[in-house]
Amino acid sequence: MNDMQAWTAFFLLLTFGIYITIAWRSRVKETKEFYVASRGVPTIANGAAVAADWMSAASFIGMAGMLAFLGSDGSVYLMGWTGGYVLLAMLLAPYLRKWGKFTVPEFVGDRYNDTVRWVAAVAAIVISFTYVVGQMTGGGVVFARFLGLSSQWAVVVAAAVIFFYAVLGGMKGITYTRWRSTSCSSPPT
């Protein structure tokens, strides 16, 4: 192992150690803690976490690929992606908390009817699947590069690390990690 690989391994283990410590300190015991972090995450931290999630591997890889594949015509998708994020953040997200709901299908189902709930659920699943493909591809690229794995195994390792972290810390751990990666401040306790 040369010096560059040793330093890479050191920083990789240090970073994972910090994130696992955050997850361990934020571990959850109840459903409410898992899904909404007991509603105790400050607004700034939650907003920063959502923005960090939007500016993630799926965004950068997907949008860069779209622009490379379609040229300037791909900018329409970029505007739709950004516009949809802004509309969701401004018109829907504040009301989820106000109405005490965990998911968009739950919110629109209570506001309208079960047909709308099913449409929202199917849309959420399709969108989430598309998003997760980009995220796992990004995670696979990172793990393949740093660990020298094949792309298939790198995606498996990335999925296992993300699964472990999400199960341990729930939304609180994920939010604080996302916030930590976009802010110099430490999360409040």
mmCIF file of C-alpha atoms in Angstrom:
data_model
loop_
_atom_site.group_PDB
_atom_site.id
_atom_site.type_symbol
_atom_site.label_atom_id
_atom_site.label_comp_id
_atom_site.label_asym_id
_atom_site.label_seq_id
_atom_site.Cartn_x
_atom_site.Cartn_y
_atom_site.Cartn_z
ATOM 1 C CA MET A 1 0.000 0.000 0.000
ATOM 2 C CA ASN A 2 1.468 3.346 -1.015
ATOM 3 C CA ASP A 3 1.167 6.621 0.907
ATOM 4 C CA MET A 4 -1.800 7.867 -1.134
ATOM 5 C CA GLN A 5 -3.826 4.714 -0.461
ATOM 6 C CA ALA A 6 -2.950 4.868 3.240
ATOM 7 C CA TRP A 7 -4.129 8.478 3.513
ATOM 8 C CA THR A 8 -7.271 7.650 1.560
ATOM 9 C CA ALA A 9 -8.044 4.757 3.891
ATOM 10 C CA PHE A 10 -7.338 6.936 6.937
ATOM 11 C CA PHE A 11 -9.701 9.730 5.839
ATOM 12 C CA LEU A 12 -12.336 7.246 4.705
ATOM 13 C CA LEU A 13 -12.319 5.508 8.100
ATOM 14 C CA LEU A 14 -12.244 8.842 9.935
ATOM 15 C CA THR A 15 -15.239 10.131 7.973
ATOM 16 C CA PHE A 16 -17.236 6.954 8.534
ATOM 17 C CA GLY A 17 -16.272 7.011 12.179
ATOM 18 C CA ILE A 18 -17.642 10.534 12.569
ATOM 19 C CA TYR A 19 -20.880 9.669 10.748
ATOM 20 C CA ILE A 20 -21.392 6.448 12.702
ATOM 21 C CA THR A 21 -20.805 8.405 15.943
ATOM 22 C CA ILE A 22 -23.485 10.903 14.875
ATOM 23 C CA ALA A 23 -25.857 8.043 14.077
ATOM 24 C CA TRP A 24 -25.122 6.301 17.376
ATOM 25 C CA ARG A 25 -25.716 9.484 19.370
ATOM 26 C CA SER A 26 -28.924 10.130 17.389
ATOM 27 C CA ARG A 27 -30.225 6.547 17.542
ATOM 28 C CA VAL A 28 -33.956 6.170 17.779
ATOM 29 C CA LYS A 29 -36.274 4.126 19.923
ATOM 30 C CA GLU A 30 -39.753 5.076 18.684
ATOM 31 C CA THR A 31 -41.456 5.377 15.303
ATOM 32 C CA LYS A 32 -41.951 9.126 15.695
ATOM 33 C CA GLU A 33 -38.227 9.559 16.312
ATOM 34 C CA PHE A 34 -37.367 7.450 13.259
ATOM 35 C CA TYR A 35 -39.569 9.261 10.740
ATOM 36 C CA VAL A 36 -39.583 12.875 11.932
ATOM 37 C CA ALA A 37 -36.786 13.027 14.541
ATOM 38 C CA SER A 38 -39.394 13.694 17.259
ATOM 39 C CA ARG A 39 -40.065 16.979 15.475
ATOM 40 C CA GLY A 40 -37.070 18.349 17.336
ATOM 41 C CA VAL A 41 -34.777 19.269 14.442
ATOM 42 C CA PRO A 42 -34.410 23.045 14.054
ATOM 43 C CA THR A 43 -35.819 24.609 10.894
ATOM 44 C CA ILE A 44 -32.399 25.701 9.640
ATOM 45 C CA ALA A 45 -30.955 22.206 10.083
ATOM 46 C CA ASN A 46 -33.936 20.614 8.348
ATOM 47 C CA GLY A 47 -33.771 23.074 5.451
ATOM 48 C CA ALA A 48 -30.030 22.546 5.051
ATOM 49 C CA ALA A 49 -30.528 18.767 5.095
ATOM 50 C CA VAL A 50 -33.220 18.935 2.407
ATOM 51 C CA ALA A 51 -31.050 21.220 0.261
ATOM 52 C CA ALA A 52 -28.045 18.902 0.703
ATOM 53 C CA ASP A 53 -30.191 15.970 -0.352
ATOM 54 C CA TRP A 54 -31.321 17.858 -3.440
ATOM 55 C CA MET A 55 -27.688 18.671 -4.319
ATOM 56 C CA SER A 56 -26.685 15.028 -4.163
ATOM 57 C CA ALA A 57 -25.279 12.353 -6.410
ATOM 58 C CA ALA A 58 -28.628 11.809 -8.124
ATOM 59 C CA SER A 59 -28.865 15.493 -8.987
ATOM 60 C CA PHE A 60 -25.337 15.942 -10.241
ATOM 61 C CA ILE A 61 -24.927 12.635 -12.045
ATOM 62 C CA GLY A 62 -28.462 12.616 -13.437
ATOM 63 C CA MET A 63 -28.530 16.204 -14.598
ATOM 64 C CA ALA A 64 -24.990 16.108 -16.000
ATOM 65 C CA GLY A 65 -25.863 12.926 -17.892
ATOM 66 C CA MET A 66 -29.100 14.446 -19.153
ATOM 67 C CA LEU A 67 -27.288 17.533 -20.447
ATOM 68 C CA ALA A 68 -24.542 15.405 -22.002
ATOM 69 C CA PHE A 69 -27.084 13.128 -23.687
ATOM 70 C CA LEU A 70 -29.628 15.738 -24.817
ATOM 71 C CA GLY A 71 -27.509 18.870 -25.046
ATOM 72 C CA SER A 72 -29.296 22.133 -24.349
ATOM 73 C CA ASP A 73 -32.663 20.361 -24.625
ATOM 74 C CA GLY A 74 -31.779 18.669 -21.326
ATOM 75 C CA SER A 75 -31.964 22.026 -19.574
ATOM 76 C CA VAL A 76 -35.754 21.674 -19.622
ATOM 77 C CA TYR A 77 -35.407 18.713 -17.248
ATOM 78 C CA LEU A 78 -32.981 20.679 -15.101
ATOM 79 C CA MET A 79 -35.518 23.503 -14.791
ATOM 80 C CA GLY A 80 -38.289 21.021 -13.990
ATOM 81 C CA TRP A 81 -36.144 19.334 -11.345
ATOM 82 C CA THR A 82 -35.282 22.670 -9.720
ATOM 83 C CA GLY A 83 -38.769 24.114 -10.100
ATOM 84 C CA GLY A 84 -40.365 21.006 -8.642
ATOM 85 C CA TYR A 85 -38.037 21.191 -5.655
ATOM 86 C CA VAL A 86 -38.925 24.837 -5.035
ATOM 87 C CA LEU A 87 -42.659 24.174 -5.406
ATOM 88 C CA LEU A 88 -42.475 21.218 -3.045
ATOM 89 C CA ALA A 89 -40.489 23.208 -0.487
ATOM 90 C CA MET A 90 -42.768 26.251 -0.653
ATOM 91 C CA LEU A 91 -46.249 24.845 -1.243
ATOM 92 C CA LEU A 92 -46.362 21.385 0.315
ATOM 93 C CA ALA A 93 -43.621 20.742 2.870
ATOM 94 C CA PRO A 94 -44.746 23.360 5.435
ATOM 95 C CA TYR A 95 -48.225 21.862 5.565
ATOM 96 C CA LEU A 96 -47.055 18.319 6.251
ATOM 97 C CA ARG A 97 -45.812 19.403 9.652
ATOM 98 C CA LYS A 98 -48.770 21.673 10.298
ATOM 99 C CA TRP A 99 -51.224 18.813 9.652
ATOM 100 C CA GLY A 100 -49.090 16.275 11.553
ATOM 101 C CA LYS A 101 -48.509 13.957 8.595
ATOM 102 C CA PHE A 102 -45.392 11.949 7.758
ATOM 103 C CA THR A 103 -45.830 11.501 3.989
ATOM 104 C CA VAL A 104 -47.265 13.358 1.002
ATOM 105 C CA PRO A 105 -49.771 10.544 0.192
ATOM 106 C CA GLU A 106 -50.999 10.644 3.782
ATOM 107 C CA PHE A 107 -51.449 14.424 3.596
ATOM 108 C CA VAL A 108 -53.254 14.566 0.244
ATOM 109 C CA GLY A 109 -55.362 11.513 1.137
ATOM 110 C CA ASP A 110 -56.713 13.265 4.214
ATOM 111 C CA ARG A 111 -57.246 16.503 2.300
ATOM 112 C CA TYR A 112 -58.949 14.923 -0.726
ATOM 113 C CA ASN A 113 -59.793 11.210 -1.039
ATOM 114 C CA ASP A 114 -58.325 7.715 -1.292
ATOM 115 C CA THR A 115 -57.934 7.872 -5.085
ATOM 116 C CA VAL A 116 -55.675 10.898 -4.750
ATOM 117 C CA ARG A 117 -53.795 9.110 -1.953
ATOM 118 C CA TRP A 118 -53.106 6.141 -4.262
ATOM 119 C CA VAL A 119 -51.980 8.391 -7.124
ATOM 120 C CA ALA A 120 -49.635 10.235 -4.739
ATOM 121 C CA ALA A 121 -48.302 6.935 -3.358
ATOM 122 C CA VAL A 122 -47.570 5.535 -6.831
ATOM 123 C CA ALA A 123 -45.933 8.819 -7.881
ATOM 124 C CA ALA A 124 -43.805 8.829 -4.695
ATOM 125 C CA ILE A 125 -42.662 5.242 -5.320
ATOM 126 C CA VAL A 126 -41.754 5.891 -8.967
ATOM 127 C CA ILE A 127 -39.927 9.130 -8.124
ATOM 128 C CA SER A 128 -38.150 7.520 -5.169
ATOM 129 C CA PHE A 129 -37.020 4.554 -7.248
ATOM 130 C CA THR A 130 -35.641 6.854 -9.942
ATOM 131 C CA TYR A 131 -33.880 8.948 -7.307
ATOM 132 C CA VAL A 132 -32.428 5.926 -5.490
ATOM 133 C CA VAL A 133 -30.932 4.602 -8.742
ATOM 134 C CA GLY A 134 -28.959 7.851 -9.084
ATOM 135 C CA GLN A 135 -27.973 7.855 -5.422
ATOM 136 C CA MET A 136 -26.769 4.248 -5.485
ATOM 137 C CA THR A 137 -24.858 4.882 -8.703
ATOM 138 C CA GLY A 138 -23.143 7.853 -7.049
ATOM 139 C CA GLY A 139 -22.376 5.817 -3.935
ATOM 140 C CA GLY A 140 -21.060 2.995 -6.107
ATOM 141 C CA VAL A 141 -18.752 5.368 -7.969
ATOM 142 C CA VAL A 142 -17.339 6.680 -4.691
ATOM 143 C CA PHE A 143 -16.836 3.252 -3.115
ATOM 144 C CA ALA A 144 -15.411 1.784 -6.333
ATOM 145 C CA ARG A 145 -12.886 4.592 -6.509
ATOM 146 C CA PHE A 146 -11.821 4.558 -2.862
ATOM 147 C CA LEU A 147 -11.967 0.827 -2.182
ATOM 148 C CA GLY A 148 -10.939 -0.455 -5.598
ATOM 149 C CA LEU A 149 -14.085 -2.596 -5.949
ATOM 150 C CA SER A 150 -16.042 -3.472 -9.063
ATOM 151 C CA SER A 151 -19.021 -1.189 -9.630
ATOM 152 C CA GLN A 152 -21.528 -3.903 -8.684
ATOM 153 C CA TRP A 153 -19.863 -4.634 -5.339
ATOM 154 C CA ALA A 154 -19.337 -0.943 -4.678
ATOM 155 C CA VAL A 155 -23.101 -0.348 -5.001
ATOM 156 C CA VAL A 156 -23.745 -3.241 -2.587
ATOM 157 C CA VAL A 157 -21.282 -1.772 -0.060
ATOM 158 C CA ALA A 158 -22.820 1.715 -0.437
ATOM 159 C CA ALA A 159 -26.327 0.306 0.074
ATOM 160 C CA ALA A 160 -25.216 -1.622 3.173
ATOM 161 C CA VAL A 161 -23.556 1.438 4.724
ATOM 162 C CA ILE A 162 -26.579 3.651 4.011
ATOM 163 C CA PHE A 163 -28.980 0.992 5.301
ATOM 164 C CA PHE A 164 -26.993 0.540 8.517
ATOM 165 C CA TYR A 165 -26.782 4.272 9.085
ATOM 166 C CA ALA A 166 -30.473 4.928 8.380
ATOM 167 C CA VAL A 167 -31.643 2.061 10.604
ATOM 168 C CA LEU A 168 -29.446 3.225 13.455
ATOM 169 C CA GLY A 169 -30.094 6.963 13.370
ATOM 170 C CA GLY A 170 -33.364 7.418 11.504
ATOM 171 C CA MET A 171 -34.254 10.905 10.280
ATOM 172 C CA LYS A 172 -32.421 12.589 13.132
ATOM 173 C CA GLY A 173 -29.086 10.999 12.236
ATOM 174 C CA ILE A 174 -29.586 11.532 8.520
ATOM 175 C CA THR A 175 -30.645 15.155 8.997
ATOM 176 C CA TYR A 176 -27.705 15.971 11.250
ATOM 177 C CA THR A 177 -25.254 14.281 8.880
ATOM 178 C CA ARG A 178 -26.653 16.175 5.895
ATOM 179 C CA TRP A 179 -26.637 19.390 7.883
ATOM 180 C CA ARG A 180 -23.090 18.695 9.082
ATOM 181 C CA SER A 181 -21.930 18.229 5.501
ATOM 182 C CA THR A 182 -23.333 21.644 4.461
ATOM 183 C CA SER A 183 -22.598 23.679 7.581
ATOM 184 C CA CYS A 184 -19.643 24.538 9.773
ATOM 185 C CA SER A 185 -21.807 24.535 12.900
ATOM 186 C CA SER A 186 -22.413 21.518 15.054
ATOM 187 C CA PRO A 187 -25.956 20.202 15.441
ATOM 188 C CA PRO A 188 -27.824 21.229 18.549
ATOM 189 C CA THR A 189 -28.449 18.549 21.139
#
